[in-house]
Short mmCIF file of C-alpha atoms in Angstrom, two decimals:
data_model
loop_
_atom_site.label_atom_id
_atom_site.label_comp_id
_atom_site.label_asym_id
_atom_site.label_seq_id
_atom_site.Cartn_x
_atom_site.Cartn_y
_atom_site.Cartn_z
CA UNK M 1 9.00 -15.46 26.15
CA UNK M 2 8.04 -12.45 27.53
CA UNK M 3 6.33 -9.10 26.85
CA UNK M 4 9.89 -7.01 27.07
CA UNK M 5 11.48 -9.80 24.89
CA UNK M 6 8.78 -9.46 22.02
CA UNK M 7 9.06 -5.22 22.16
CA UNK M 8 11.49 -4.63 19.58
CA UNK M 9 12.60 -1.29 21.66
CA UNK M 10 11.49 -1.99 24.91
CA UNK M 11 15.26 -0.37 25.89
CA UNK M 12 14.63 2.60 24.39
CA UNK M 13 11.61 3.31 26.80
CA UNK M 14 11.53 4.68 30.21
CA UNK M 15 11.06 2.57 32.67
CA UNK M 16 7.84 4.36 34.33
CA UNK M 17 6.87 3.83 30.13
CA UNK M 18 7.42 0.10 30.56
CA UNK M 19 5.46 -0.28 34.11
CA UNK M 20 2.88 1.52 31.80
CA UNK M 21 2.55 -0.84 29.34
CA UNK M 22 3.39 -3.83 31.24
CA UNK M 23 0.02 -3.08 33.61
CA UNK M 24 -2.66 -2.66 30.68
CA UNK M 25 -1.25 -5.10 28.20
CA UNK M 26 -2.87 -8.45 27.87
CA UNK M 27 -1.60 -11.67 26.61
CA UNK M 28 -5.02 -13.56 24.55
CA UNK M 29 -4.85 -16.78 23.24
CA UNK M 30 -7.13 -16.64 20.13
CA UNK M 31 -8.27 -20.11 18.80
CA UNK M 32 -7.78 -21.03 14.55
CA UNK M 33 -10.56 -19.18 12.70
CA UNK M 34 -11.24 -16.36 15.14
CA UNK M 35 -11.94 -12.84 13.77
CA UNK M 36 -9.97 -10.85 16.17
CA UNK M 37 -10.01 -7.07 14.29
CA UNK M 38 -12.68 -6.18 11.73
CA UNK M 39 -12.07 -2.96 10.22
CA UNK M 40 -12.35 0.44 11.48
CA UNK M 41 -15.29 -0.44 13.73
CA UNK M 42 -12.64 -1.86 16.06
CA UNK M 43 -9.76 0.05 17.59
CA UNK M 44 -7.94 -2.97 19.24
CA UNK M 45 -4.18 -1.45 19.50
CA UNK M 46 -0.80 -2.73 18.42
CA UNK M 47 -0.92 -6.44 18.18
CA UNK M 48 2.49 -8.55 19.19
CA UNK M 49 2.53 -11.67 18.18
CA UNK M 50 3.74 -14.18 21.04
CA UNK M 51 3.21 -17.68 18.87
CA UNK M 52 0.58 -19.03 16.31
CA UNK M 53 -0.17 -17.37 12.50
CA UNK M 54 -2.74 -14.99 11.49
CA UNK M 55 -3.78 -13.20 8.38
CA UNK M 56 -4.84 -9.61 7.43
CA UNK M 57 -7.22 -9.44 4.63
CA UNK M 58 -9.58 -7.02 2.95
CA UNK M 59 -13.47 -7.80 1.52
CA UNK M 60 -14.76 -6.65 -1.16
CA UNK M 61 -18.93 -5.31 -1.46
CA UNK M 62 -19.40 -8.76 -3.17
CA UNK M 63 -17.81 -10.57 -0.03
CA UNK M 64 -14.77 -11.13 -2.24
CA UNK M 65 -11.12 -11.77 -0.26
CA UNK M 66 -7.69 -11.10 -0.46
CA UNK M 67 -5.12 -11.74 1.46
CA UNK M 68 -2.72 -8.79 2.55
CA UNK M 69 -0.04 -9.96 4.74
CA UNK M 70 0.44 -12.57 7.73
CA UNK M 71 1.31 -12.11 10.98
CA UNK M 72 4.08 -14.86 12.66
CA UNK M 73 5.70 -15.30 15.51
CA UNK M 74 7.68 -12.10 16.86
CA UNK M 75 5.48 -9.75 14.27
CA UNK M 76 3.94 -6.77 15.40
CA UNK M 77 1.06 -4.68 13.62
CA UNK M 78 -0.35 -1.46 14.04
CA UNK M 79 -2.67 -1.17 11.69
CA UNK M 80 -5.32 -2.43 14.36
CA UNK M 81 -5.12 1.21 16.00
CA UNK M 82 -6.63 2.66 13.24
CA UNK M 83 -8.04 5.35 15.91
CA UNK M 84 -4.54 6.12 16.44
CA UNK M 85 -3.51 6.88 13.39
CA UNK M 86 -6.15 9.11 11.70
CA UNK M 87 -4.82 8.58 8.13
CA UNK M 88 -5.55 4.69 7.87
CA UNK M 89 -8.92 4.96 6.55
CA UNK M 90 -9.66 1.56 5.30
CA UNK M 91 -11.36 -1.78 6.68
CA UNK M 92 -8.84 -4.71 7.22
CA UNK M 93 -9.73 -7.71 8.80
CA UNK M 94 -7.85 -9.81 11.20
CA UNK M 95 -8.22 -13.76 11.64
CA UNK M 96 -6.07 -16.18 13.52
CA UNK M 97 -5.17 -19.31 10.71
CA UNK M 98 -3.17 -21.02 13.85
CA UNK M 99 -4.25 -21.04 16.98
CA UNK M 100 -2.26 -17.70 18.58
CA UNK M 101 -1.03 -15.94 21.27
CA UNK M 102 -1.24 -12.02 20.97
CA UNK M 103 -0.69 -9.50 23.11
CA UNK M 104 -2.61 -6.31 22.72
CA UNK M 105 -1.61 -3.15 24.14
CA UNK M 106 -4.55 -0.82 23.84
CA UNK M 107 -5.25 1.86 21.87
CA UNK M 108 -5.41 5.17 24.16
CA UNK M 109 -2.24 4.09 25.93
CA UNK M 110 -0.25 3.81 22.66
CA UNK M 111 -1.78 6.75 21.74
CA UNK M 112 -0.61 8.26 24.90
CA UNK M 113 3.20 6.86 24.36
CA UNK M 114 3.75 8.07 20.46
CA UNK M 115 2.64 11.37 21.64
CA UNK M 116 5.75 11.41 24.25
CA UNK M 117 8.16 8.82 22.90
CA UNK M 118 10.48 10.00 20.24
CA UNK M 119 11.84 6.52 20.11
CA UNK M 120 8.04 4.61 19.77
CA UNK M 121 7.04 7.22 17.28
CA UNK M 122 10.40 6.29 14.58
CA UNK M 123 9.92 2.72 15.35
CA UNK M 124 5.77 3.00 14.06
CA UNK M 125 7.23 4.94 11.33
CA UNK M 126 8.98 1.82 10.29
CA UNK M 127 6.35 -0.37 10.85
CA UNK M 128 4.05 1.15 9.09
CA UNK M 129 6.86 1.52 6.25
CA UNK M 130 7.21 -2.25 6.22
CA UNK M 131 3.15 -2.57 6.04
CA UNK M 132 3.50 -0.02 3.31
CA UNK M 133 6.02 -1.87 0.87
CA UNK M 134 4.54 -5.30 1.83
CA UNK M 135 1.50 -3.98 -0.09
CA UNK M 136 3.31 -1.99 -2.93
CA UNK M 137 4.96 -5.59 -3.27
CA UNK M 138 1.25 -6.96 -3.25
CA UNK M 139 -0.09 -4.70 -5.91
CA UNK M 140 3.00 -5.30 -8.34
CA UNK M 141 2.75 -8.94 -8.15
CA UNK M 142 -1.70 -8.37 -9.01
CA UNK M 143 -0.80 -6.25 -11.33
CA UNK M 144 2.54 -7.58 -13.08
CA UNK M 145 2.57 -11.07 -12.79
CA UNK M 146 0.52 -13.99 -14.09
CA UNK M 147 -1.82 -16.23 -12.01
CA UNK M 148 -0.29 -19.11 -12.64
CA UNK M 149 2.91 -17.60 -11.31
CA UNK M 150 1.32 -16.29 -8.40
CA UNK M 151 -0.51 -19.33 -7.54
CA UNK M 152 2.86 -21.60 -7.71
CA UNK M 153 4.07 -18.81 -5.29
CA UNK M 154 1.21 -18.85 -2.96
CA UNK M 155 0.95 -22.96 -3.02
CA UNK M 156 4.87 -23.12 -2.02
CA UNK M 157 4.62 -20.91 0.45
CA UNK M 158 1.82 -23.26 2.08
CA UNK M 159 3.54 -25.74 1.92
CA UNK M 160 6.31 -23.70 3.59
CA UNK M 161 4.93 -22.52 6.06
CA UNK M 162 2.88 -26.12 7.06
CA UNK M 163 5.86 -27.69 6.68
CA UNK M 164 4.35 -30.28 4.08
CA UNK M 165 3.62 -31.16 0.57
CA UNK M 166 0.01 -32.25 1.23
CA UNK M 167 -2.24 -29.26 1.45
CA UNK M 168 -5.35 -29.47 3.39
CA UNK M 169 -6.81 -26.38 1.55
CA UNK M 170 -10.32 -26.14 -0.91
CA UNK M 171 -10.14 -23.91 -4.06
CA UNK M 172 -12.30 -21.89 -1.96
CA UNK M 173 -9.54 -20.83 0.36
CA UNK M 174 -7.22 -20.28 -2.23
CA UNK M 175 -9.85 -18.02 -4.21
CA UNK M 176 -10.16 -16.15 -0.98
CA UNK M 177 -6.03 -15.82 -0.08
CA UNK M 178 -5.98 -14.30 -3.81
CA UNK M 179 -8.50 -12.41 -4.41
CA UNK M 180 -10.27 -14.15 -6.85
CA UNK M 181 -13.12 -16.48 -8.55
CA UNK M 182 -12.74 -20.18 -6.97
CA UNK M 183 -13.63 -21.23 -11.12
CA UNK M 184 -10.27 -19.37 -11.59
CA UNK M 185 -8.33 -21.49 -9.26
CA UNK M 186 -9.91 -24.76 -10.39
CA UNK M 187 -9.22 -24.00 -13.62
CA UNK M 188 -5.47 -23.12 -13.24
CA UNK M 189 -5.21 -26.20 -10.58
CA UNK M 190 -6.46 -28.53 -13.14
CA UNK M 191 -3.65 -27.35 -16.03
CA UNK M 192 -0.74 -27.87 -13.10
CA UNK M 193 -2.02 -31.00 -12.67
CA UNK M 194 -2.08 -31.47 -16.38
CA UNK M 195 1.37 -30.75 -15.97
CA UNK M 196 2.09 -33.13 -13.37
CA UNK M 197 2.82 -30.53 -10.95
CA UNK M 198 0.27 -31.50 -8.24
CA UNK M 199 -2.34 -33.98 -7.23
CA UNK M 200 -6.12 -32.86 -6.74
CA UNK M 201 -8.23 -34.70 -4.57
CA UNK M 202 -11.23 -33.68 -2.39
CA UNK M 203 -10.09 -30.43 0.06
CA UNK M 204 -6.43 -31.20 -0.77
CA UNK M 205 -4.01 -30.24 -3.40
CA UNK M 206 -0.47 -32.29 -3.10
CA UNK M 207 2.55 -30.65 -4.51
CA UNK M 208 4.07 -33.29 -6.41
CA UNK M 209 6.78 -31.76 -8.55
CA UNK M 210 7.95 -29.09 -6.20
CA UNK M 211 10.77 -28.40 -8.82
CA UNK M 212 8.97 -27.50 -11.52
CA UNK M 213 6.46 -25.40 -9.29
CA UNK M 214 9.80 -23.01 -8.42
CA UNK M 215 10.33 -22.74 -11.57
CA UNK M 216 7.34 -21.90 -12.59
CA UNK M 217 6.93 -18.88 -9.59
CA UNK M 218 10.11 -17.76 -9.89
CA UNK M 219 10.19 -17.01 -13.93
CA UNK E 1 4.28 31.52 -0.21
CA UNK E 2 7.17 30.85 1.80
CA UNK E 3 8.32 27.27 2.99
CA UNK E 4 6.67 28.17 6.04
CA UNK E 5 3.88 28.42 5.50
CA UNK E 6 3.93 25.26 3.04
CA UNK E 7 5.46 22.94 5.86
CA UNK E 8 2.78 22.06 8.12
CA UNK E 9 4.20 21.81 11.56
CA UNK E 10 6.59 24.16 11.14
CA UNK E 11 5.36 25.77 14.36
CA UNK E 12 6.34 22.55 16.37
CA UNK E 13 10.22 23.02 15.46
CA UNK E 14 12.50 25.09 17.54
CA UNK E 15 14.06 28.18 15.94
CA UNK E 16 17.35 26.32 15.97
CA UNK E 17 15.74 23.33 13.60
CA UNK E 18 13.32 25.94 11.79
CA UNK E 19 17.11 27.68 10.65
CA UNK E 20 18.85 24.66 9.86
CA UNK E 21 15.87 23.96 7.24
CA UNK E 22 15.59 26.91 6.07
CA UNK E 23 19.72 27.20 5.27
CA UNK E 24 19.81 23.92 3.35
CA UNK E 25 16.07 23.40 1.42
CA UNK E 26 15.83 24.32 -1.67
CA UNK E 27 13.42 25.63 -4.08
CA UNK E 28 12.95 23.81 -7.79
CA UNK E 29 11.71 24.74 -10.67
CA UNK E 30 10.80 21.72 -12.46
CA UNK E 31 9.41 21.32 -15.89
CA UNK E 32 6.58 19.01 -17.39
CA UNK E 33 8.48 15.76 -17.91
CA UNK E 34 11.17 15.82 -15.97
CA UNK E 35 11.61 12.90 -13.94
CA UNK E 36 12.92 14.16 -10.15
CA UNK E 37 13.15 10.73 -8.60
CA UNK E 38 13.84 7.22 -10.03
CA UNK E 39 13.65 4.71 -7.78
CA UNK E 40 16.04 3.57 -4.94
CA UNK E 41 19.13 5.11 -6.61
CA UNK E 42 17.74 7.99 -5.56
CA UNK E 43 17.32 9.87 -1.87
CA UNK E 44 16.17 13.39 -2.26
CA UNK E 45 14.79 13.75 1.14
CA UNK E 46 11.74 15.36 2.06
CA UNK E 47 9.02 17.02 -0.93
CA UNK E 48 6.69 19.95 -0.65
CA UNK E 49 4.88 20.96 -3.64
CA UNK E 50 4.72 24.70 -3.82
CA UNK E 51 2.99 24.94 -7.76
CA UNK E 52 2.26 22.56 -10.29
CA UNK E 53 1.27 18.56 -10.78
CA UNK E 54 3.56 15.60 -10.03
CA UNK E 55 2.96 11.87 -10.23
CA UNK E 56 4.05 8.67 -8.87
CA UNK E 57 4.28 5.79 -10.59
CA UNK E 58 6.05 2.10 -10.84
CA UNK E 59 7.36 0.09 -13.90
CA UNK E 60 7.04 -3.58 -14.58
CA UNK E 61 10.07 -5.13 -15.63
CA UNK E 62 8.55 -5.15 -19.31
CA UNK E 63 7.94 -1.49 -19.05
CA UNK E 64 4.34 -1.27 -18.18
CA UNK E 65 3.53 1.78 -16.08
CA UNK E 66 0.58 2.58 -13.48
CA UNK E 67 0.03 5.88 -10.90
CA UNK E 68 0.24 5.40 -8.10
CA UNK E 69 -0.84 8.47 -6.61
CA UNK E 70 -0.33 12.26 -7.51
CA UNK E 71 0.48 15.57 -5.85
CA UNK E 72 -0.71 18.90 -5.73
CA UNK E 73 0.15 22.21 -4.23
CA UNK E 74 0.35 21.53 -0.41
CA UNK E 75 1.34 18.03 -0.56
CA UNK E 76 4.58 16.26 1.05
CA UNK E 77 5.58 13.37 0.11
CA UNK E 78 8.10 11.05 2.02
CA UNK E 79 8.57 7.91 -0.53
CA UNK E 80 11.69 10.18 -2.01
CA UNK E 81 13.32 9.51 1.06
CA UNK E 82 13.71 6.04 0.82
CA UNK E 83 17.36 6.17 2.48
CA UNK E 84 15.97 7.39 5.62
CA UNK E 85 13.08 4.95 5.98
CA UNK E 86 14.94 1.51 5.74
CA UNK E 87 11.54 -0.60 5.04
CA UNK E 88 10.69 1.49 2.29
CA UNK E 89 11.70 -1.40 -1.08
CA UNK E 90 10.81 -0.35 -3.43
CA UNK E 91 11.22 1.45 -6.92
CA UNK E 92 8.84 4.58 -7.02
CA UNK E 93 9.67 7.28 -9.85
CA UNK E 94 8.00 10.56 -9.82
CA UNK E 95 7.68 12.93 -12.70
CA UNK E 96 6.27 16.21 -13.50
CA UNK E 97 2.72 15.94 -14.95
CA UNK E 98 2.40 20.60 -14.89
CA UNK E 99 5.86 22.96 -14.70
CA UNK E 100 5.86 22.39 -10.68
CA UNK E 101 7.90 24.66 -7.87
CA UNK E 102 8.89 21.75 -5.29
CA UNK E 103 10.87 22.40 -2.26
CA UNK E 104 13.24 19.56 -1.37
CA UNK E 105 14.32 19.15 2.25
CA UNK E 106 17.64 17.08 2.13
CA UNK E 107 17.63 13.52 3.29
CA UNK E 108 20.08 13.59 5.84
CA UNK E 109 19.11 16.50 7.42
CA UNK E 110 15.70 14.53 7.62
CA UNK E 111 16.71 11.91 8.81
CA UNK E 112 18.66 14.03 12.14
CA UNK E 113 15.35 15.69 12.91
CA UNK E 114 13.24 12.86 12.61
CA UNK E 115 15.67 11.52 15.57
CA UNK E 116 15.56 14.54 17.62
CA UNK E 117 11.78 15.84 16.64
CA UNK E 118 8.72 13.60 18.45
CA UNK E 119 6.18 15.99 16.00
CA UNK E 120 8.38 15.72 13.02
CA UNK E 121 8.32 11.94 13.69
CA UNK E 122 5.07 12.00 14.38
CA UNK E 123 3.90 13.98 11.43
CA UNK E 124 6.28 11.27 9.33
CA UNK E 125 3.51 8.71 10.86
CA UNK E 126 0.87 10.44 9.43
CA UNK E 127 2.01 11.32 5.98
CA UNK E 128 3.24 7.40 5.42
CA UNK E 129 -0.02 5.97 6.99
CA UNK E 130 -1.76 8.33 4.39
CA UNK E 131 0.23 7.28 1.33
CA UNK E 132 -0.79 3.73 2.88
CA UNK E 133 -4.39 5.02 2.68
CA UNK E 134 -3.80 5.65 -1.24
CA UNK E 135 -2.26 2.50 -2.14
CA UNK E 136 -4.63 0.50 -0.47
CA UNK E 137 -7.46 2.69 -2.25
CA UNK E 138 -6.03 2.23 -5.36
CA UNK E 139 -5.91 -2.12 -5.11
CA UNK E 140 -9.26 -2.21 -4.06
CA UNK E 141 -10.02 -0.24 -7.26
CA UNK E 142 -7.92 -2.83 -9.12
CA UNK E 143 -9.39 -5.90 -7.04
CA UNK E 144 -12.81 -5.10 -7.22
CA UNK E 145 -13.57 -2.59 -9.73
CA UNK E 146 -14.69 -3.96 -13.25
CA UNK E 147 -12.41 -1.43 -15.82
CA UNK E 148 -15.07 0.54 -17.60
CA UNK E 149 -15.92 2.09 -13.85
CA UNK E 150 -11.86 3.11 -13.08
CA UNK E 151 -11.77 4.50 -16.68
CA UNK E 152 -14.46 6.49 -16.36
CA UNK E 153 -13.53 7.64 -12.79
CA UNK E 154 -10.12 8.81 -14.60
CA UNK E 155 -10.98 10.44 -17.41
CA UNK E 156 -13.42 12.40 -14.92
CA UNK E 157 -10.40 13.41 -12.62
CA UNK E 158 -8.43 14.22 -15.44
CA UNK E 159 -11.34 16.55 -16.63
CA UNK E 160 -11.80 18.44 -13.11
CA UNK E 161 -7.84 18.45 -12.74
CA UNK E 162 -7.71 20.05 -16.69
CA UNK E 163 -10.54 22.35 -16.22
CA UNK E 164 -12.11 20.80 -19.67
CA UNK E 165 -14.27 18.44 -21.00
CA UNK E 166 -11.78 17.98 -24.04
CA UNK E 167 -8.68 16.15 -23.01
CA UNK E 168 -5.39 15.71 -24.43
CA UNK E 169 -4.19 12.84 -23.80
CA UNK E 170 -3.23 9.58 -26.04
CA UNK E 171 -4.53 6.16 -25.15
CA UNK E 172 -1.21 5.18 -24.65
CA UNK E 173 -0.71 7.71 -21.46
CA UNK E 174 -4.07 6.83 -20.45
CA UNK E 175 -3.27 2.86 -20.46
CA UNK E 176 0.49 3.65 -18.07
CA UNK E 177 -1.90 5.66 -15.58
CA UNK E 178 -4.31 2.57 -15.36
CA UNK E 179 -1.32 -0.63 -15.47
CA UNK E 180 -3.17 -1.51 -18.64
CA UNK E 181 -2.51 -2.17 -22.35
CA UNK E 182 -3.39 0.32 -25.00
CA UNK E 183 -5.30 -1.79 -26.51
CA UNK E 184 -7.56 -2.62 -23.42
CA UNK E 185 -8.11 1.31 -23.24
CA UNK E 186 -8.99 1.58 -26.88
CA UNK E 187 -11.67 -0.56 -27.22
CA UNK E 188 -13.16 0.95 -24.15
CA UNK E 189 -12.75 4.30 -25.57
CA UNK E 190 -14.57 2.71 -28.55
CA UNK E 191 -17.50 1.80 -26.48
CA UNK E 192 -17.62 4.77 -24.77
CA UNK E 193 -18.34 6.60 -27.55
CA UNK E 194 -20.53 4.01 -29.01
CA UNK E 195 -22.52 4.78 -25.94
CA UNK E 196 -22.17 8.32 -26.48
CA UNK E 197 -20.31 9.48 -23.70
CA UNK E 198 -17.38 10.49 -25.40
CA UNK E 199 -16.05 11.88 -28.77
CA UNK E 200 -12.75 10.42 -29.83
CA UNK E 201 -10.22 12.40 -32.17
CA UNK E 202 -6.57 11.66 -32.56
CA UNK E 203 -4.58 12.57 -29.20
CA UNK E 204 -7.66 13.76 -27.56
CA UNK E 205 -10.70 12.74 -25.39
CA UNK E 206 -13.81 14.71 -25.53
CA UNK E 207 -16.67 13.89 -22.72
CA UNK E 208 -19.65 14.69 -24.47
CA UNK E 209 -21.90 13.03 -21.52
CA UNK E 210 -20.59 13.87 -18.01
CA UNK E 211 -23.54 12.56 -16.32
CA UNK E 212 -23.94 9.22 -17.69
CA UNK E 213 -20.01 8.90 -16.90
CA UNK E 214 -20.43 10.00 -13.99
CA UNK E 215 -23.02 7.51 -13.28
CA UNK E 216 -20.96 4.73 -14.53
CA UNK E 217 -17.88 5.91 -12.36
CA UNK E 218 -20.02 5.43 -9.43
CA UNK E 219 -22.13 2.61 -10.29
#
């Protein structure tokens, strides 16, 4: 697939826009685990995802995680121009949880474009809209709903998105894609299996009543 | 102060668009505790705060309440426009904290200009990425801030926002600003003033130690 099939209005530019782009832009294949954005330090661009799965997450002083969205296939995400947009004043950090493809096309020239494109300018506007109400979504599910509902959610989605009911994931990880204490998650971990909704064993947690589990996220 | 001067690129519009706003905005007088947006139903359109003290909050489905953010003379906010920024999904409902003069640019006329303006649309960038800012702001302070530090942070704004050390305000309004139980605030309260930073009489507040809160909000 290529560049002009990933741009979601690549039609709506001109076409001495799209030579533009098409010069500067790279296409980097970033192996699992790489940090490829890390805060405001780093002014990367606007990030297109070509293939692979990666994860935006905040730290807290205490080295604490949380998971704010992921990135898949056909994504795109601007809040790795934070030098473009003066407003976005926080630190977010980028990994890759798949090996990836990304293209990145750099900061000054999107600058550049959103100052001249009326087109580029209402299509960030609903980008960072969607960012926006991904994280108001976020915040009403830390602040509203249970753990043990959110952890059903998040452990379904896993399995989801590995296609599989056999997690290769520590307590750890999960602490860290939540934003809280790994005791926490081994405690609630231990009542679902209580429960007979899962199976623990070392760095793995199988979903074994997947039923039950949507039940439980979805009340 | 005219809406002029109160819309902040006003100079970037051409007479034409600078006519068609001025022939359709209006100006509202809105009194403490009236609710001016609720939520999706809604699509005002464009706010500018002219006078007063306005909030924005959500609800949880079993009626818990926290702020999201607030606004002051010279803001704009955008989230009241919901119908012209598809991604936006979510229920925001903003009230009037003060008796507030708000100007209210209609949504459809925002939504023409925003596809005929580049600096409107541009300027739309920069208010959502700094609403953005805010939320993100605010779940770190929920993530990673123990309570007795966001309390005393609030009752501080509340303080330099009232111009007094002696607030009125119940535990119960106190508890929908924070997302929290009444209870939770209470026995806070309690050891606040065990601690001797603040005097507690029925429907009011007093900080009788704004140092050693301040020291704690900061901490």
């Amino acid at each position: 697939m290529s560049l002009a099939e990933n741009f979601p209005i690549w039609d709506k530019l001109t076409k001495e826009q799209q030579d533009r782009i098409s010069q500067v832009t790279t296409l980097n294949k970033i192996k699992k685990g790489t940090v490829i954005h890390n805060g405001s330090m780093d002014c990367l661009g606007m990030l297109l995802i070509r293939s692979g799965q990666l994860r935006a997450y905040i730290l807290s002083e205490e080295g604490r995680e949380i998971t704010i969205y992921r990135l898949f296939e056909h994504d795109v995400c601007l809040l790795t121009a934070s030098c473009v947009m003066p407003n976005i004043q926080f630190e977010i950090i980028i990994e890759a949880e798949k090996d990836s493809e990304v293209w990145v096309i750099p900061a000054c020239l999107y600058k550049n474009l959103m100052e001249e494109s009326l087109p580029l300018s209402n299509y960030s506007n609903d980008l960072i809209s969607s960012h926006f109400s991904d994280l108001m979504f976020l915040m009403e599910q830390i602040m509203w709903k249970s753990f043990d509902k959110r952890l059903a959610a998040f452990l379904l989605e896993e399995s989801r998105l590995d296609e599989t009911n056999n997690l290769k994931i520590t307590h750890e990880k999960i602490a860290n894609h939540m934003g809280t204490a790994r005791e926490v998650v081994t405690r609630m971990l231990r009542y679902f299996q209580n429960e007979g909704m899962v199976k623990l064993t070392r760095g793995a947690v199988e979903i074994t009543d997947p039923k039950a589990m949507e039940c439980l996220a979805e009340s």
